C-alpha cells in the first residue's frame, strides 16, 4: 500500500503549473497511487507478451491492489541446488522436493514429472473501472512453489490489481492465496498458501552457471487452465539480455522455448531439473521491420530473483531500495515557456516528501535537478537509472539550479518501503 507521505520520483507531475511572472511553486496534492486495472483478456496478453507494440516490452505499472499483509514468517527454507555442485542437505529430507542428481542430466520426461507439479496456476479476480462503472474481470498466470511453508513466486504483473487470488494445482486442488508482497521494479511477487500434503516444491538452481545453447524447459499455463501444465523445450538463446520494460532496463535470460499468454510467473528449468528463471515476457513484433517474431522469450534469472524473494518473505518489501523523496517534472518546451527556462534543462522539483532525503539535503520546490552523482539528467528515467545503482544510506552529490545559480548538495538516500503492504 502506498505511503501517503512517500514519493518515488519515477512519477512525473503530469499537470503544468499556471504561468506566473516569476516561478512560484505550490505543494502538489499528495495522493496514493490507484491500482490500474484491466479486463482479464487484456491483462493476460499484456502480462506475458509484454509489448508487441513497437518491438519494445511493456508491463503493468500499478501498485498492488491487496490490502492484506502476510506477516513475517520467520525462518523459511527456500530449497536451492545445483547438479554441478550439490544442494542443501536438508532438501533430501523432504520427499516432495526435487532431489540432488549429482550432476546427472534428466530427460525432458523426467523433468516434467518432477517439476511440473510444483508449477501452479494463478487466477485473480480484478475490479475493472471504466466509464460504465466497476465491473469484475479475471486474469491468469503461473507460479512456482518454492518452500514447504507454501510460498509461491510469480510475476508482479500477474497479481497486479488483484482483489483475490486463487492457486490451482495439477491435482485439481484450489486454495486461496495471500499476497506477501511484490516488487514492480523487478516484476516479482510472493504469495502464501496453507501447505497441503500433495504440494510439490521446486529447487532453485544457479542461473549464472547456464551456458548459451544448453537445453531449457518451460512449464506454465498458457491460455489459463485450458492448457494447464504445458511443457515446452528449447535452448538458452542468450544471457544478460538488456530489455526495456516499463521504462526500466531488465537483464534477462533469452530462450526459444515457447512462452505464451499465461506462462508469466512459470518456470524455466535446466537439464538438472532446477529452476533457472521465471518466465516473464516475449517479443512478438519488431519496430525495425514491422514483422512478427517467434522464439523470443525472456525469463528473470533466478540468481537475480533470490534476494528479492527473500526480502519479500522476511520483510514484505525489498530492503535497501533507494528513494529521493521528490516529485519532478521534466522541463519540456511548455514548462520552459511558462517559466523562461532552457528546454531540457533538467528536472523541475514540484514537491518534496516531508522529512525525506531531498528535503533533508536542502532541496526546495522550484529547484531544477541538473545532475545526479556527477551525471547530467534530463528525464526521470535517467534519474531513476542512476539512483537504482545505489543503495539506501549512500551519500550522493546532486547538482541543482536555483534561480540561475548552480549549487551542489549531498543527499543521503532514503529507503523505499512504498510497496510494503501494511
PDB file of C-alpha atoms in Angstrom, residues 104-411:
ATOM      1  CA  UNK A 104      23.133 -36.307 -13.750  1.00  0.00           C
ATOM      2  CA  UNK A 105      21.146 -34.846 -16.607  1.00  0.00           C
ATOM      3  CA  UNK A 106      17.443 -35.622 -16.660  1.00  0.00           C
ATOM      4  CA  UNK A 107      15.283 -36.303 -19.668  1.00  0.00           C
ATOM      5  CA  UNK A 108      12.519 -33.888 -20.516  1.00  0.00           C
ATOM      6  CA  UNK A 109      10.008 -36.502 -19.415  1.00  0.00           C
ATOM      7  CA  UNK A 110      11.696 -36.820 -16.008  1.00  0.00           C
ATOM      8  CA  UNK A 111      11.801 -33.036 -15.583  1.00  0.00           C
ATOM      9  CA  UNK A 112       8.114 -32.737 -16.440  1.00  0.00           C
ATOM     10  CA  UNK A 113       7.248 -35.375 -13.849  1.00  0.00           C
ATOM     11  CA  UNK A 114       9.477 -33.925 -11.126  1.00  0.00           C
ATOM     12  CA  UNK A 115       8.989 -30.191 -11.562  1.00  0.00           C
ATOM     13  CA  UNK A 116       5.617 -29.968 -13.285  1.00  0.00           C
ATOM     14  CA  UNK A 117       3.568 -30.456 -10.080  1.00  0.00           C
ATOM     15  CA  UNK A 118       5.462 -27.571  -8.417  1.00  0.00           C
ATOM     16  CA  UNK A 119       4.252 -25.163 -11.120  1.00  0.00           C
ATOM     17  CA  UNK A 120       0.780 -23.874 -10.300  1.00  0.00           C
ATOM     18  CA  UNK A 121      -1.891 -21.818 -11.974  1.00  0.00           C
ATOM     19  CA  UNK A 122      -2.819 -18.422 -10.562  1.00  0.00           C
ATOM     20  CA  UNK A 123      -6.245 -16.884 -11.088  1.00  0.00           C
ATOM     21  CA  UNK A 124      -7.023 -13.347  -9.932  1.00  0.00           C
ATOM     22  CA  UNK A 125     -10.326 -11.555  -9.583  1.00  0.00           C
ATOM     23  CA  UNK A 126      -9.924  -7.928 -10.567  1.00  0.00           C
ATOM     24  CA  UNK A 127     -12.236  -4.960 -10.437  1.00  0.00           C
ATOM     25  CA  UNK A 128     -12.193  -3.111 -13.735  1.00  0.00           C
ATOM     26  CA  UNK A 129     -13.094   0.561 -13.580  1.00  0.00           C
ATOM     27  CA  UNK A 130     -14.436   2.141 -16.741  1.00  0.00           C
ATOM     28  CA  UNK A 131     -16.895   4.796 -17.868  1.00  0.00           C
ATOM     29  CA  UNK A 132     -19.581   2.161 -17.369  1.00  0.00           C
ATOM     30  CA  UNK A 133     -18.707   1.731 -13.690  1.00  0.00           C
ATOM     31  CA  UNK A 134     -16.913  -1.069 -11.867  1.00  0.00           C
ATOM     32  CA  UNK A 135     -17.019  -4.497 -13.481  1.00  0.00           C
ATOM     33  CA  UNK A 136     -15.454  -7.782 -12.445  1.00  0.00           C
ATOM     34  CA  UNK A 137     -12.794  -9.477 -14.519  1.00  0.00           C
ATOM     35  CA  UNK A 138     -10.401 -12.409 -14.235  1.00  0.00           C
ATOM     36  CA  UNK A 139      -6.699 -12.614 -15.042  1.00  0.00           C
ATOM     37  CA  UNK A 140      -4.464 -15.672 -15.073  1.00  0.00           C
ATOM     38  CA  UNK A 141      -0.829 -16.639 -14.884  1.00  0.00           C
ATOM     39  CA  UNK A 142       1.568 -19.182 -13.420  1.00  0.00           C
ATOM     40  CA  UNK A 143       3.614 -19.565 -10.261  1.00  0.00           C
ATOM     41  CA  UNK A 144       6.241 -21.804  -8.640  1.00  0.00           C
ATOM     42  CA  UNK A 145       6.053 -23.356  -5.153  1.00  0.00           C
ATOM     43  CA  UNK A 146       9.414 -22.621  -3.504  1.00  0.00           C
ATOM     44  CA  UNK A 147       9.036 -23.515   0.184  1.00  0.00           C
ATOM     45  CA  UNK A 148       7.416 -26.138   2.377  1.00  0.00           C
ATOM     46  CA  UNK A 149       5.558 -23.332   4.132  1.00  0.00           C
ATOM     47  CA  UNK A 150       3.555 -22.640   0.989  1.00  0.00           C
ATOM     48  CA  UNK A 151       5.406 -19.704  -0.562  1.00  0.00           C
ATOM     49  CA  UNK A 152       4.856 -19.227  -4.287  1.00  0.00           C
ATOM     50  CA  UNK A 153       6.822 -16.901  -6.548  1.00  0.00           C
ATOM     51  CA  UNK A 154       5.228 -15.315  -9.608  1.00  0.00           C
ATOM     52  CA  UNK A 155       5.434 -12.136 -11.669  1.00  0.00           C
ATOM     53  CA  UNK A 156       4.245  -8.882 -10.169  1.00  0.00           C
ATOM     54  CA  UNK A 157       2.193  -8.158 -13.261  1.00  0.00           C
ATOM     55  CA  UNK A 158       0.252 -11.412 -12.784  1.00  0.00           C
ATOM     56  CA  UNK A 159      -1.226 -10.288  -9.443  1.00  0.00           C
ATOM     57  CA  UNK A 160      -1.155  -6.530 -10.039  1.00  0.00           C
ATOM     58  CA  UNK A 161      -4.529  -5.054  -9.114  1.00  0.00           C
ATOM     59  CA  UNK A 162      -5.997  -8.321  -7.808  1.00  0.00           C
ATOM     60  CA  UNK A 163      -8.847  -8.326  -5.293  1.00  0.00           C
ATOM     61  CA  UNK A 164      -8.411 -12.037  -4.565  1.00  0.00           C
ATOM     62  CA  UNK A 165      -6.022 -14.754  -5.694  1.00  0.00           C
ATOM     63  CA  UNK A 166      -6.615 -18.479  -6.197  1.00  0.00           C
ATOM     64  CA  UNK A 167      -3.854 -21.051  -6.679  1.00  0.00           C
ATOM     65  CA  UNK A 168      -4.679 -24.083  -8.843  1.00  0.00           C
ATOM     66  CA  UNK A 169      -2.691 -27.320  -8.567  1.00  0.00           C
ATOM     67  CA  UNK A 170      -2.204 -30.047 -11.149  1.00  0.00           C
ATOM     68  CA  UNK A 171      -4.137 -32.347  -8.795  1.00  0.00           C
ATOM     69  CA  UNK A 172      -7.214 -30.177  -9.256  1.00  0.00           C
ATOM     70  CA  UNK A 173      -6.989 -28.700  -5.758  1.00  0.00           C
ATOM     71  CA  UNK A 174      -7.631 -24.960  -5.381  1.00  0.00           C
ATOM     72  CA  UNK A 175      -6.511 -22.758  -2.492  1.00  0.00           C
ATOM     73  CA  UNK A 176      -6.925 -19.083  -1.702  1.00  0.00           C
ATOM     74  CA  UNK A 177      -3.610 -17.236  -1.537  1.00  0.00           C
ATOM     75  CA  UNK A 178      -2.450 -14.244   0.462  1.00  0.00           C
ATOM     76  CA  UNK A 179      -0.140 -11.682  -1.083  1.00  0.00           C
ATOM     77  CA  UNK A 180       3.042 -11.482   0.982  1.00  0.00           C
ATOM     78  CA  UNK A 181       4.477  -8.662  -1.100  1.00  0.00           C
ATOM     79  CA  UNK A 182       5.530  -7.614  -4.571  1.00  0.00           C
ATOM     80  CA  UNK A 183       8.174  -5.580  -6.326  1.00  0.00           C
ATOM     81  CA  UNK A 184       7.156  -3.817  -9.509  1.00  0.00           C
ATOM     82  CA  UNK A 185      10.731  -2.871 -10.384  1.00  0.00           C
ATOM     83  CA  UNK A 186      11.858  -6.490 -10.739  1.00  0.00           C
ATOM     84  CA  UNK A 187       8.391  -7.823 -11.706  1.00  0.00           C
ATOM     85  CA  UNK A 188       8.378 -10.312  -8.829  1.00  0.00           C
ATOM     86  CA  UNK A 189       5.783 -11.171  -6.197  1.00  0.00           C
ATOM     87  CA  UNK A 190       5.418 -13.793  -3.474  1.00  0.00           C
ATOM     88  CA  UNK A 191       2.154 -15.453  -2.446  1.00  0.00           C
ATOM     89  CA  UNK A 192       1.401 -17.650   0.570  1.00  0.00           C
ATOM     90  CA  UNK A 193      -0.969 -20.598   0.860  1.00  0.00           C
ATOM     91  CA  UNK A 194      -1.616 -23.041   3.668  1.00  0.00           C
ATOM     92  CA  UNK A 195       0.629 -26.041   2.895  1.00  0.00           C
ATOM     93  CA  UNK A 196      -1.057 -29.261   1.760  1.00  0.00           C
ATOM     94  CA  UNK A 197       0.269 -32.834   1.741  1.00  0.00           C
ATOM     95  CA  UNK A 198       0.223 -33.114  -2.049  1.00  0.00           C
ATOM     96  CA  UNK A 199       2.218 -29.911  -2.541  1.00  0.00           C
ATOM     97  CA  UNK A 200       5.458 -30.285  -4.502  1.00  0.00           C
ATOM     98  CA  UNK A 201       8.390 -27.924  -4.066  1.00  0.00           C
ATOM     99  CA  UNK A 202      10.799 -26.796  -6.766  1.00  0.00           C
ATOM    100  CA  UNK A 203      14.549 -26.448  -6.272  1.00  0.00           C
ATOM    101  CA  UNK A 204      16.190 -23.182  -7.275  1.00  0.00           C
ATOM    102  CA  UNK A 205      19.315 -23.580  -9.394  1.00  0.00           C
ATOM    103  CA  UNK A 206      22.196 -21.348 -10.455  1.00  0.00           C
ATOM    104  CA  UNK A 207      21.391 -19.118 -13.432  1.00  0.00           C
ATOM    105  CA  UNK A 208      24.979 -17.860 -13.600  1.00  0.00           C
ATOM    106  CA  UNK A 209      26.133 -21.391 -14.481  1.00  0.00           C
ATOM    107  CA  UNK A 210      23.823 -21.589 -17.503  1.00  0.00           C
ATOM    108  CA  UNK A 211      25.517 -21.732 -20.899  1.00  0.00           C
ATOM    109  CA  UNK A 212      24.137 -20.411 -24.170  1.00  0.00           C
ATOM    110  CA  UNK A 213      22.940 -23.337 -26.253  1.00  0.00           C
ATOM    111  CA  UNK A 214      22.104 -25.676 -23.385  1.00  0.00           C
ATOM    112  CA  UNK A 215      18.686 -27.243 -23.049  1.00  0.00           C
ATOM    113  CA  UNK A 216      15.907 -25.243 -21.380  1.00  0.00           C
ATOM    114  CA  UNK A 217      12.393 -26.406 -20.464  1.00  0.00           C
ATOM    115  CA  UNK A 218       9.483 -24.050 -19.776  1.00  0.00           C
ATOM    116  CA  UNK A 219       6.466 -25.156 -17.746  1.00  0.00           C
ATOM    117  CA  UNK A 220       3.396 -22.987 -17.316  1.00  0.00           C
ATOM    118  CA  UNK A 221      -0.237 -22.480 -18.094  1.00  0.00           C
ATOM    119  CA  UNK A 222      -0.723 -20.772 -21.464  1.00  0.00           C
ATOM    120  CA  UNK A 223      -4.309 -19.710 -22.064  1.00  0.00           C
ATOM    121  CA  UNK A 224      -5.044 -20.153 -18.350  1.00  0.00           C
ATOM    122  CA  UNK A 225      -6.460 -23.529 -17.238  1.00  0.00           C
ATOM    123  CA  UNK A 226      -7.267 -24.663 -20.752  1.00  0.00           C
ATOM    124  CA  UNK A 227      -3.675 -25.818 -21.307  1.00  0.00           C
ATOM    125  CA  UNK A 228      -2.609 -26.301 -17.682  1.00  0.00           C
ATOM    126  CA  UNK A 229       0.925 -27.612 -17.147  1.00  0.00           C
ATOM    127  CA  UNK A 230       2.135 -27.166 -20.712  1.00  0.00           C
ATOM    128  CA  UNK A 231       5.768 -28.237 -21.193  1.00  0.00           C
ATOM    129  CA  UNK A 232       7.849 -26.675 -23.978  1.00  0.00           C
ATOM    130  CA  UNK A 233      11.505 -27.196 -24.767  1.00  0.00           C
ATOM    131  CA  UNK A 234      14.234 -25.164 -26.387  1.00  0.00           C
ATOM    132  CA  UNK A 235      17.644 -23.796 -25.570  1.00  0.00           C
ATOM    133  CA  UNK A 236      19.122 -20.833 -23.771  1.00  0.00           C
ATOM    134  CA  UNK A 237      19.389 -18.383 -26.651  1.00  0.00           C
ATOM    135  CA  UNK A 238      21.214 -15.652 -24.781  1.00  0.00           C
ATOM    136  CA  UNK A 239      22.316 -14.394 -21.378  1.00  0.00           C
ATOM    137  CA  UNK A 240      22.353 -10.900 -19.921  1.00  0.00           C
ATOM    138  CA  UNK A 241      19.898  -9.567 -22.482  1.00  0.00           C
ATOM    139  CA  UNK A 242      19.056  -5.963 -21.644  1.00  0.00           C
ATOM    140  CA  UNK A 243      15.355  -5.423 -22.293  1.00  0.00           C
ATOM    141  CA  UNK A 244      13.402  -2.260 -21.531  1.00  0.00           C
ATOM    142  CA  UNK A 245      10.273  -2.993 -19.516  1.00  0.00           C
ATOM    143  CA  UNK A 246       8.069  -0.142 -18.272  1.00  0.00           C
ATOM    144  CA  UNK A 247      10.857   2.372 -18.868  1.00  0.00           C
ATOM    145  CA  UNK A 248      13.245   0.248 -16.838  1.00  0.00           C
ATOM    146  CA  UNK A 249      16.052  -1.875 -18.137  1.00  0.00           C
ATOM    147  CA  UNK A 250      15.967  -5.525 -17.029  1.00  0.00           C
ATOM    148  CA  UNK A 251      18.701  -8.092 -17.554  1.00  0.00           C
ATOM    149  CA  UNK A 252      17.072 -11.353 -18.596  1.00  0.00           C
ATOM    150  CA  UNK A 253      17.717 -14.838 -19.930  1.00  0.00           C
ATOM    151  CA  UNK A 254      16.594 -15.394 -23.507  1.00  0.00           C
ATOM    152  CA  UNK A 255      15.099 -18.687 -24.639  1.00  0.00           C
ATOM    153  CA  UNK A 256      13.322 -20.083 -27.681  1.00  0.00           C
ATOM    154  CA  UNK A 257      11.204 -22.416 -25.535  1.00  0.00           C
ATOM    155  CA  UNK A 258       7.642 -21.361 -26.319  1.00  0.00           C
ATOM    156  CA  UNK A 259       6.287 -18.779 -23.866  1.00  0.00           C
ATOM    157  CA  UNK A 260       2.718 -17.620 -24.378  1.00  0.00           C
ATOM    158  CA  UNK A 261      -0.010 -15.695 -22.546  1.00  0.00           C
ATOM    159  CA  UNK A 262      -0.487 -17.411 -19.184  1.00  0.00           C
ATOM    160  CA  UNK A 263       3.148 -18.545 -18.885  1.00  0.00           C
ATOM    161  CA  UNK A 264       4.090 -15.466 -16.870  1.00  0.00           C
ATOM    162  CA  UNK A 265       5.454 -16.498 -13.487  1.00  0.00           C
ATOM    163  CA  UNK A 266       6.110 -20.050 -14.639  1.00  0.00           C
ATOM    164  CA  UNK A 267       9.360 -21.992 -14.554  1.00  0.00           C
ATOM    165  CA  UNK A 268      12.351 -22.031 -16.867  1.00  0.00           C
ATOM    166  CA  UNK A 269      14.270 -25.198 -15.948  1.00  0.00           C
ATOM    167  CA  UNK A 270      17.766 -26.508 -16.631  1.00  0.00           C
ATOM    168  CA  UNK A 271      18.764 -30.044 -17.570  1.00  0.00           C
ATOM    169  CA  UNK A 272      19.113 -30.983 -13.885  1.00  0.00           C
ATOM    170  CA  UNK A 273      15.509 -30.162 -13.075  1.00  0.00           C
ATOM    171  CA  UNK A 274      16.295 -26.885 -11.297  1.00  0.00           C
ATOM    172  CA  UNK A 275      14.640 -23.512 -11.704  1.00  0.00           C
ATOM    173  CA  UNK A 276      16.972 -21.126 -13.505  1.00  0.00           C
ATOM    174  CA  UNK A 277      14.455 -18.452 -14.478  1.00  0.00           C
ATOM    175  CA  UNK A 278      10.946 -17.105 -14.001  1.00  0.00           C
ATOM    176  CA  UNK A 279       9.243 -16.694 -17.365  1.00  0.00           C
ATOM    177  CA  UNK A 280       8.189 -13.105 -17.797  1.00  0.00           C
ATOM    178  CA  UNK A 281       7.877 -11.789 -21.347  1.00  0.00           C
ATOM    179  CA  UNK A 282       8.223 -12.324 -25.062  1.00  0.00           C
ATOM    180  CA  UNK A 283       8.723 -10.112 -28.076  1.00  0.00           C
ATOM    181  CA  UNK A 284       6.148 -10.721 -30.774  1.00  0.00           C
ATOM    182  CA  UNK A 285       6.894  -7.905 -33.236  1.00  0.00           C
ATOM    183  CA  UNK A 286       9.759  -5.728 -34.351  1.00  0.00           C
ATOM    184  CA  UNK A 287       9.844  -1.961 -34.621  1.00  0.00           C
ATOM    185  CA  UNK A 288      12.568  -2.246 -37.226  1.00  0.00           C
ATOM    186  CA  UNK A 289      10.886  -4.498 -39.756  1.00  0.00           C
ATOM    187  CA  UNK A 290       7.268  -4.359 -38.643  1.00  0.00           C
ATOM    188  CA  UNK A 291       7.108  -8.144 -38.923  1.00  0.00           C
ATOM    189  CA  UNK A 292       6.093 -10.654 -36.271  1.00  0.00           C
ATOM    190  CA  UNK A 293       8.711 -12.562 -34.316  1.00  0.00           C
ATOM    191  CA  UNK A 294       8.740 -16.014 -32.744  1.00  0.00           C
ATOM    192  CA  UNK A 295      11.025 -17.758 -30.292  1.00  0.00           C
ATOM    193  CA  UNK A 296      11.996 -14.615 -28.386  1.00  0.00           C
ATOM    194  CA  UNK A 297      11.071 -15.424 -24.804  1.00  0.00           C
ATOM    195  CA  UNK A 298      12.612 -13.948 -21.689  1.00  0.00           C
ATOM    196  CA  UNK A 299      12.935 -15.034 -18.073  1.00  0.00           C
ATOM    197  CA  UNK A 300      14.127 -13.347 -14.903  1.00  0.00           C
ATOM    198  CA  UNK A 301      17.381 -15.119 -13.884  1.00  0.00           C
ATOM    199  CA  UNK A 302      16.795 -16.965 -10.614  1.00  0.00           C
ATOM    200  CA  UNK A 303      20.009 -15.592  -9.104  1.00  0.00           C
ATOM    201  CA  UNK A 304      18.606 -12.098  -9.601  1.00  0.00           C
ATOM    202  CA  UNK A 305      15.288 -13.161  -8.092  1.00  0.00           C
ATOM    203  CA  UNK A 306      16.603 -14.932  -4.965  1.00  0.00           C
ATOM    204  CA  UNK A 307      17.454 -11.856  -2.853  1.00  0.00           C
ATOM    205  CA  UNK A 308      14.210 -10.157  -3.893  1.00  0.00           C
ATOM    206  CA  UNK A 309      12.190 -13.218  -2.905  1.00  0.00           C
ATOM    207  CA  UNK A 310      13.996 -13.473   0.420  1.00  0.00           C
ATOM    208  CA  UNK A 311      13.403  -9.813   1.288  1.00  0.00           C
ATOM    209  CA  UNK A 312       9.720 -10.040   0.399  1.00  0.00           C
ATOM    210  CA  UNK A 313       9.268 -13.131   2.582  1.00  0.00           C
ATOM    211  CA  UNK A 314      11.208 -11.710   5.530  1.00  0.00           C
ATOM    212  CA  UNK A 315      10.186  -8.048   5.396  1.00  0.00           C
ATOM    213  CA  UNK A 316       7.312  -7.641   2.965  1.00  0.00           C
ATOM    214  CA  UNK A 317       9.340  -5.399   0.666  1.00  0.00           C
ATOM    215  CA  UNK A 318      12.793  -5.144  -0.907  1.00  0.00           C
ATOM    216  CA  UNK A 319      15.210  -3.642   1.586  1.00  0.00           C
ATOM    217  CA  UNK A 320      17.850  -1.125   0.630  1.00  0.00           C
ATOM    218  CA  UNK A 321      15.921   0.223  -2.363  1.00  0.00           C
ATOM    219  CA  UNK A 322      16.830   3.935  -2.543  1.00  0.00           C
ATOM    220  CA  UNK A 323      14.385   6.838  -2.659  1.00  0.00           C
ATOM    221  CA  UNK A 324      14.895  10.572  -3.058  1.00  0.00           C
ATOM    222  CA  UNK A 325      11.524  11.864  -1.874  1.00  0.00           C
ATOM    223  CA  UNK A 326      10.636  14.373  -4.583  1.00  0.00           C
ATOM    224  CA  UNK A 327       8.057  14.872  -7.296  1.00  0.00           C
ATOM    225  CA  UNK A 328       9.587  16.176 -10.505  1.00  0.00           C
ATOM    226  CA  UNK A 329       8.599  17.475 -13.921  1.00  0.00           C
ATOM    227  CA  UNK A 330      10.790  17.298 -16.987  1.00  0.00           C
ATOM    228  CA  UNK A 331      11.500  20.772 -18.346  1.00  0.00           C
ATOM    229  CA  UNK A 332       9.653  20.452 -21.632  1.00  0.00           C
ATOM    230  CA  UNK A 333       9.128  23.249 -24.145  1.00  0.00           C
ATOM    231  CA  UNK A 334       5.828  24.103 -22.451  1.00  0.00           C
ATOM    232  CA  UNK A 335       7.350  24.293 -18.977  1.00  0.00           C
ATOM    233  CA  UNK A 336      10.335  26.233 -20.308  1.00  0.00           C
ATOM    234  CA  UNK A 337       7.985  28.723 -21.984  1.00  0.00           C
ATOM    235  CA  UNK A 338       5.959  29.326 -18.822  1.00  0.00           C
ATOM    236  CA  UNK A 339       8.988  29.861 -16.600  1.00  0.00           C
ATOM    237  CA  UNK A 340      11.558  31.199 -19.019  1.00  0.00           C
ATOM    238  CA  UNK A 341      13.862  28.213 -18.614  1.00  0.00           C
ATOM    239  CA  UNK A 342      16.139  26.456 -21.089  1.00  0.00           C
ATOM    240  CA  UNK A 343      14.436  23.460 -22.736  1.00  0.00           C
ATOM    241  CA  UNK A 344      15.589  20.070 -21.380  1.00  0.00           C
ATOM    242  CA  UNK A 345      17.464  21.889 -18.675  1.00  0.00           C
ATOM    243  CA  UNK A 346      16.826  19.143 -16.129  1.00  0.00           C
ATOM    244  CA  UNK A 347      14.022  18.167 -13.785  1.00  0.00           C
ATOM    245  CA  UNK A 348      11.864  20.738 -12.043  1.00  0.00           C
ATOM    246  CA  UNK A 349      11.141  19.880  -8.393  1.00  0.00           C
ATOM    247  CA  UNK A 350       7.392  20.126  -7.904  1.00  0.00           C
ATOM    248  CA  UNK A 351       7.036  18.602  -4.434  1.00  0.00           C
ATOM    249  CA  UNK A 352       9.010  17.160  -1.547  1.00  0.00           C
ATOM    250  CA  UNK A 353       8.335  14.383   0.940  1.00  0.00           C
ATOM    251  CA  UNK A 354       8.250  15.877   4.418  1.00  0.00           C
ATOM    252  CA  UNK A 355      11.341  14.666   6.236  1.00  0.00           C
ATOM    253  CA  UNK A 356      12.534  12.826   3.130  1.00  0.00           C
ATOM    254  CA  UNK A 357      16.050  12.599   1.772  1.00  0.00           C
ATOM    255  CA  UNK A 358      15.729  15.522  -0.639  1.00  0.00           C
ATOM    256  CA  UNK A 359      14.167  17.829   1.949  1.00  0.00           C
ATOM    257  CA  UNK A 360      16.850  16.924   4.493  1.00  0.00           C
ATOM    258  CA  UNK A 361      19.556  17.715   1.917  1.00  0.00           C
ATOM    259  CA  UNK A 362      18.150  21.221   1.435  1.00  0.00           C
ATOM    260  CA  UNK A 363      16.419  20.796  -1.924  1.00  0.00           C
ATOM    261  CA  UNK A 364      13.472  23.148  -2.374  1.00  0.00           C
ATOM    262  CA  UNK A 365      10.410  23.332  -4.582  1.00  0.00           C
ATOM    263  CA  UNK A 366      11.313  25.213  -7.732  1.00  0.00           C
ATOM    264  CA  UNK A 367      14.877  23.876  -7.837  1.00  0.00           C
ATOM    265  CA  UNK A 368      15.964  22.223 -11.058  1.00  0.00           C
ATOM    266  CA  UNK A 369      17.918  18.989 -10.709  1.00  0.00           C
ATOM    267  CA  UNK A 370      20.705  19.226 -13.275  1.00  0.00           C
ATOM    268  CA  UNK A 371      22.908  16.263 -12.398  1.00  0.00           C
ATOM    269  CA  UNK A 372      22.989  13.328 -10.005  1.00  0.00           C
ATOM    270  CA  UNK A 373      26.149  11.518  -8.957  1.00  0.00           C
ATOM    271  CA  UNK A 374      28.049  13.631 -11.481  1.00  0.00           C
ATOM    272  CA  UNK A 375      25.860  12.601 -14.421  1.00  0.00           C
ATOM    273  CA  UNK A 376      23.622  15.030 -16.270  1.00  0.00           C
ATOM    274  CA  UNK A 377      19.918  14.172 -16.124  1.00  0.00           C
ATOM    275  CA  UNK A 378      17.079  15.422 -18.313  1.00  0.00           C
ATOM    276  CA  UNK A 379      14.398  12.788 -17.708  1.00  0.00           C
ATOM    277  CA  UNK A 380      13.115  10.958 -14.665  1.00  0.00           C
ATOM    278  CA  UNK A 381      14.121   7.669 -16.318  1.00  0.00           C
ATOM    279  CA  UNK A 382      17.745   8.790 -16.420  1.00  0.00           C
ATOM    280  CA  UNK A 383      17.490   9.849 -12.796  1.00  0.00           C
ATOM    281  CA  UNK A 384      15.925   6.534 -11.787  1.00  0.00           C
ATOM    282  CA  UNK A 385      18.592   4.508 -13.551  1.00  0.00           C
ATOM    283  CA  UNK A 386      21.395   6.334 -11.760  1.00  0.00           C
ATOM    284  CA  UNK A 387      19.605   6.214  -8.412  1.00  0.00           C
ATOM    285  CA  UNK A 388      18.999   2.479  -8.702  1.00  0.00           C
ATOM    286  CA  UNK A 389      22.729   1.844  -8.988  1.00  0.00           C
ATOM    287  CA  UNK A 390      22.982   2.860  -5.324  1.00  0.00           C
ATOM    288  CA  UNK A 391      21.550   1.695  -2.026  1.00  0.00           C
ATOM    289  CA  UNK A 392      19.686   3.411   0.771  1.00  0.00           C
ATOM    290  CA  UNK A 393      22.054   5.224   3.109  1.00  0.00           C
ATOM    291  CA  UNK A 394      24.620   6.164   0.459  1.00  0.00           C
ATOM    292  CA  UNK A 395      25.579   9.834   0.206  1.00  0.00           C
ATOM    293  CA  UNK A 396      25.338  11.106  -3.374  1.00  0.00           C
ATOM    294  CA  UNK A 397      26.147  14.578  -4.779  1.00  0.00           C
ATOM    295  CA  UNK A 398      23.233  16.266  -6.532  1.00  0.00           C
ATOM    296  CA  UNK A 399      23.593  19.475  -8.531  1.00  0.00           C
ATOM    297  CA  UNK A 400      20.681  21.879  -8.734  1.00  0.00           C
ATOM    298  CA  UNK A 401      19.923  25.159 -10.448  1.00  0.00           C
ATOM    299  CA  UNK A 402      18.290  27.606  -8.046  1.00  0.00           C
ATOM    300  CA  UNK A 403      17.306  30.879  -9.675  1.00  0.00           C
ATOM    301  CA  UNK A 404      20.202  30.620 -12.108  1.00  0.00           C
ATOM    302  CA  UNK A 405      22.816  29.660  -9.514  1.00  0.00           C
ATOM    303  CA  UNK A 406      24.396  26.195  -9.599  1.00  0.00           C
ATOM    304  CA  UNK A 407      24.534  24.520  -6.189  1.00  0.00           C
ATOM    305  CA  UNK A 408      25.880  21.093  -5.274  1.00  0.00           C
ATOM    306  CA  UNK A 409      24.307  19.336  -2.285  1.00  0.00           C
ATOM    307  CA  UNK A 410      24.937  15.952  -0.710  1.00  0.00           C
ATOM    308  CA  UNK A 411      21.883  13.751  -0.325  1.00  0.00           C
TER     309      UNK A 411
END
